[in-house]
Amino acid sequence: MSTATLGRTLRVWAVPAPLLRLLALVYHFAKGVADVSFTWDRPYVVDGGKFARRFGFAVTPFEIGVPTTVRASVEAR
């Protein structure tokens, strides 16, 4: 996803894992980031095929779903 989706520049931080865990004690957003850090240290495959087959839904591609979700999140603020 590009910053064009949001229409603004993003600020990105790089924080070592031990410092992230320490920050998580006092900074709510850091706790959320630390809680999903398992998705960074190994391949993380997202596949909606099983759900789609079971319930008959069409899976939304990331190229459509991610920008739509980001825009909705920004508009909700």
JSON list of C-alpha atoms in Angstrom, two decimals:
[
{"chain": "A", "resi": 1, "resn": "MET", "atom": "CA", "xyz": [0.00, 0.00, 0.00]},
{"chain": "A", "resi": 2, "resn": "SER", "atom": "CA", "xyz": [1.30, 3.43, -0.81]},
{"chain": "A", "resi": 3, "resn": "THR", "atom": "CA", "xyz": [0.87, 6.65, 1.09]},
{"chain": "A", "resi": 4, "resn": "ALA", "atom": "CA", "xyz": [-1.35, 7.78, -1.80]},
{"chain": "A", "resi": 5, "resn": "THR", "atom": "CA", "xyz": [-4.09, 5.60, -0.27]},
{"chain": "A", "resi": 6, "resn": "LEU", "atom": "CA", "xyz": [-4.14, 7.88, 2.76]},
{"chain": "A", "resi": 7, "resn": "GLY", "atom": "CA", "xyz": [-3.30, 11.07, 0.94]},
{"chain": "A", "resi": 8, "resn": "ARG", "atom": "CA", "xyz": [-0.57, 11.93, 3.44]},
{"chain": "A", "resi": 9, "resn": "THR", "atom": "CA", "xyz": [2.93, 10.99, 4.53]},
{"chain": "A", "resi": 10, "resn": "LEU", "atom": "CA", "xyz": [3.31, 8.19, 7.07]},
{"chain": "A", "resi": 11, "resn": "ARG", "atom": "CA", "xyz": [5.74, 8.20, 9.97]},
{"chain": "A", "resi": 12, "resn": "VAL", "atom": "CA", "xyz": [7.49, 4.86, 10.44]},
{"chain": "A", "resi": 13, "resn": "TRP", "atom": "CA", "xyz": [9.44, 3.84, 13.55]},
{"chain": "A", "resi": 14, "resn": "ALA", "atom": "CA", "xyz": [11.96, 1.03, 13.90]},
{"chain": "A", "resi": 15, "resn": "VAL", "atom": "CA", "xyz": [12.07, -0.27, 17.47]},
{"chain": "A", "resi": 16, "resn": "PRO", "atom": "CA", "xyz": [14.10, -3.29, 18.67]},
{"chain": "A", "resi": 17, "resn": "ALA", "atom": "CA", "xyz": [11.91, -6.07, 20.10]},
{"chain": "A", "resi": 18, "resn": "PRO", "atom": "CA", "xyz": [13.19, -5.77, 23.71]},
{"chain": "A", "resi": 19, "resn": "LEU", "atom": "CA", "xyz": [12.49, -2.03, 23.72]},
{"chain": "A", "resi": 20, "resn": "LEU", "atom": "CA", "xyz": [9.05, -2.63, 22.21]},
{"chain": "A", "resi": 21, "resn": "ARG", "atom": "CA", "xyz": [8.16, -4.95, 25.11]},
{"chain": "A", "resi": 22, "resn": "LEU", "atom": "CA", "xyz": [9.33, -2.29, 27.57]},
{"chain": "A", "resi": 23, "resn": "LEU", "atom": "CA", "xyz": [7.33, 0.43, 25.81]},
{"chain": "A", "resi": 24, "resn": "ALA", "atom": "CA", "xyz": [4.28, -1.85, 25.89]},
{"chain": "A", "resi": 25, "resn": "LEU", "atom": "CA", "xyz": [4.17, -1.46, 29.67]},
{"chain": "A", "resi": 26, "resn": "VAL", "atom": "CA", "xyz": [3.31, 2.25, 29.40]},
{"chain": "A", "resi": 27, "resn": "TYR", "atom": "CA", "xyz": [2.23, 2.88, 25.81]},
{"chain": "A", "resi": 28, "resn": "HIS", "atom": "CA", "xyz": [-1.04, 1.22, 24.73]},
{"chain": "A", "resi": 29, "resn": "PHE", "atom": "CA", "xyz": [-0.25, 1.26, 20.99]},
{"chain": "A", "resi": 30, "resn": "ALA", "atom": "CA", "xyz": [3.13, -0.43, 21.61]},
{"chain": "A", "resi": 31, "resn": "LYS", "atom": "CA", "xyz": [1.32, -3.23, 23.46]},
{"chain": "A", "resi": 32, "resn": "GLY", "atom": "CA", "xyz": [-0.87, -3.85, 20.42]},
{"chain": "A", "resi": 33, "resn": "VAL", "atom": "CA", "xyz": [2.17, -3.93, 18.15]},
{"chain": "A", "resi": 34, "resn": "ALA", "atom": "CA", "xyz": [4.04, -6.28, 20.51]},
{"chain": "A", "resi": 35, "resn": "ASP", "atom": "CA", "xyz": [1.02, -8.61, 20.66]},
{"chain": "A", "resi": 36, "resn": "VAL", "atom": "CA", "xyz": [1.16, -9.23, 16.89]},
{"chain": "A", "resi": 37, "resn": "SER", "atom": "CA", "xyz": [4.96, -9.33, 16.60]},
{"chain": "A", "resi": 38, "resn": "PHE", "atom": "CA", "xyz": [4.78, -13.09, 15.94]},
{"chain": "A", "resi": 39, "resn": "THR", "atom": "CA", "xyz": [3.75, -12.19, 12.38]},
{"chain": "A", "resi": 40, "resn": "TRP", "atom": "CA", "xyz": [7.18, -10.70, 11.66]},
{"chain": "A", "resi": 41, "resn": "ASP", "atom": "CA", "xyz": [9.61, -13.52, 12.48]},
{"chain": "A", "resi": 42, "resn": "ARG", "atom": "CA", "xyz": [8.26, -16.22, 10.14]},
{"chain": "A", "resi": 43, "resn": "PRO", "atom": "CA", "xyz": [6.24, -16.45, 6.95]},
{"chain": "A", "resi": 44, "resn": "TYR", "atom": "CA", "xyz": [2.65, -15.50, 7.69]},
{"chain": "A", "resi": 45, "resn": "VAL", "atom": "CA", "xyz": [0.16, -16.87, 5.17]},
{"chain": "A", "resi": 46, "resn": "VAL", "atom": "CA", "xyz": [-3.38, -15.52, 5.04]},
{"chain": "A", "resi": 47, "resn": "ASP", "atom": "CA", "xyz": [-5.74, -17.73, 3.07]},
{"chain": "A", "resi": 48, "resn": "GLY", "atom": "CA", "xyz": [-9.51, -17.33, 3.01]},
{"chain": "A", "resi": 49, "resn": "GLY", "atom": "CA", "xyz": [-10.04, -20.39, 0.81]},
{"chain": "A", "resi": 50, "resn": "LYS", "atom": "CA", "xyz": [-11.31, -22.70, 3.56]},
{"chain": "A", "resi": 51, "resn": "PHE", "atom": "CA", "xyz": [-13.78, -20.07, 4.83]},
{"chain": "A", "resi": 52, "resn": "ALA", "atom": "CA", "xyz": [-14.95, -19.29, 1.28]},
{"chain": "A", "resi": 53, "resn": "ARG", "atom": "CA", "xyz": [-15.57, -22.96, 0.52]},
{"chain": "A", "resi": 54, "resn": "ARG", "atom": "CA", "xyz": [-17.42, -23.57, 3.78]},
{"chain": "A", "resi": 55, "resn": "PHE", "atom": "CA", "xyz": [-19.66, -20.49, 3.75]},
{"chain": "A", "resi": 56, "resn": "GLY", "atom": "CA", "xyz": [-19.81, -19.62, 0.04]},
{"chain": "A", "resi": 57, "resn": "PHE", "atom": "CA", "xyz": [-18.23, -16.18, 0.34]},
{"chain": "A", "resi": 58, "resn": "ALA", "atom": "CA", "xyz": [-15.98, -14.54, -2.23]},
{"chain": "A", "resi": 59, "resn": "VAL", "atom": "CA", "xyz": [-12.64, -13.51, -0.74]},
{"chain": "A", "resi": 60, "resn": "THR", "atom": "CA", "xyz": [-11.71, -9.82, -1.08]},
{"chain": "A", "resi": 61, "resn": "PRO", "atom": "CA", "xyz": [-8.18, -9.37, -2.51]},
{"chain": "A", "resi": 62, "resn": "PHE", "atom": "CA", "xyz": [-5.71, -7.45, -0.33]},
{"chain": "A", "resi": 63, "resn": "GLU", "atom": "CA", "xyz": [-5.32, -4.82, -3.06]},
{"chain": "A", "resi": 64, "resn": "ILE", "atom": "CA", "xyz": [-8.98, -3.87, -2.52]},
{"chain": "A", "resi": 65, "resn": "GLY", "atom": "CA", "xyz": [-9.54, -4.71, 1.15]},
{"chain": "A", "resi": 66, "resn": "VAL", "atom": "CA", "xyz": [-6.52, -3.00, 2.70]},
{"chain": "A", "resi": 67, "resn": "PRO", "atom": "CA", "xyz": [-6.98, 0.45, 1.11]},
{"chain": "A", "resi": 68, "resn": "THR", "atom": "CA", "xyz": [-10.72, 0.33, 1.81]},
{"chain": "A", "resi": 69, "resn": "THR", "atom": "CA", "xyz": [-10.12, -0.53, 5.47]},
{"chain": "A", "resi": 70, "resn": "VAL", "atom": "CA", "xyz": [-7.47, 2.17, 5.86]},
{"chain": "A", "resi": 71, "resn": "ARG", "atom": "CA", "xyz": [-9.72, 4.83, 4.32]},
{"chain": "A", "resi": 72, "resn": "ALA", "atom": "CA", "xyz": [-12.64, 3.80, 6.57]},
{"chain": "A", "resi": 73, "resn": "SER", "atom": "CA", "xyz": [-10.38, 3.92, 9.63]},
{"chain": "A", "resi": 74, "resn": "VAL", "atom": "CA", "xyz": [-9.09, 7.39, 8.78]},
{"chain": "A", "resi": 75, "resn": "GLU", "atom": "CA", "xyz": [-12.58, 8.70, 8.02]},
{"chain": "A", "resi": 76, "resn": "ALA", "atom": "CA", "xyz": [-13.87, 7.37, 11.37]},
{"chain": "A", "resi": 77, "resn": "ARG", "atom": "CA", "xyz": [-11.49, 9.60, 13.31]}
]
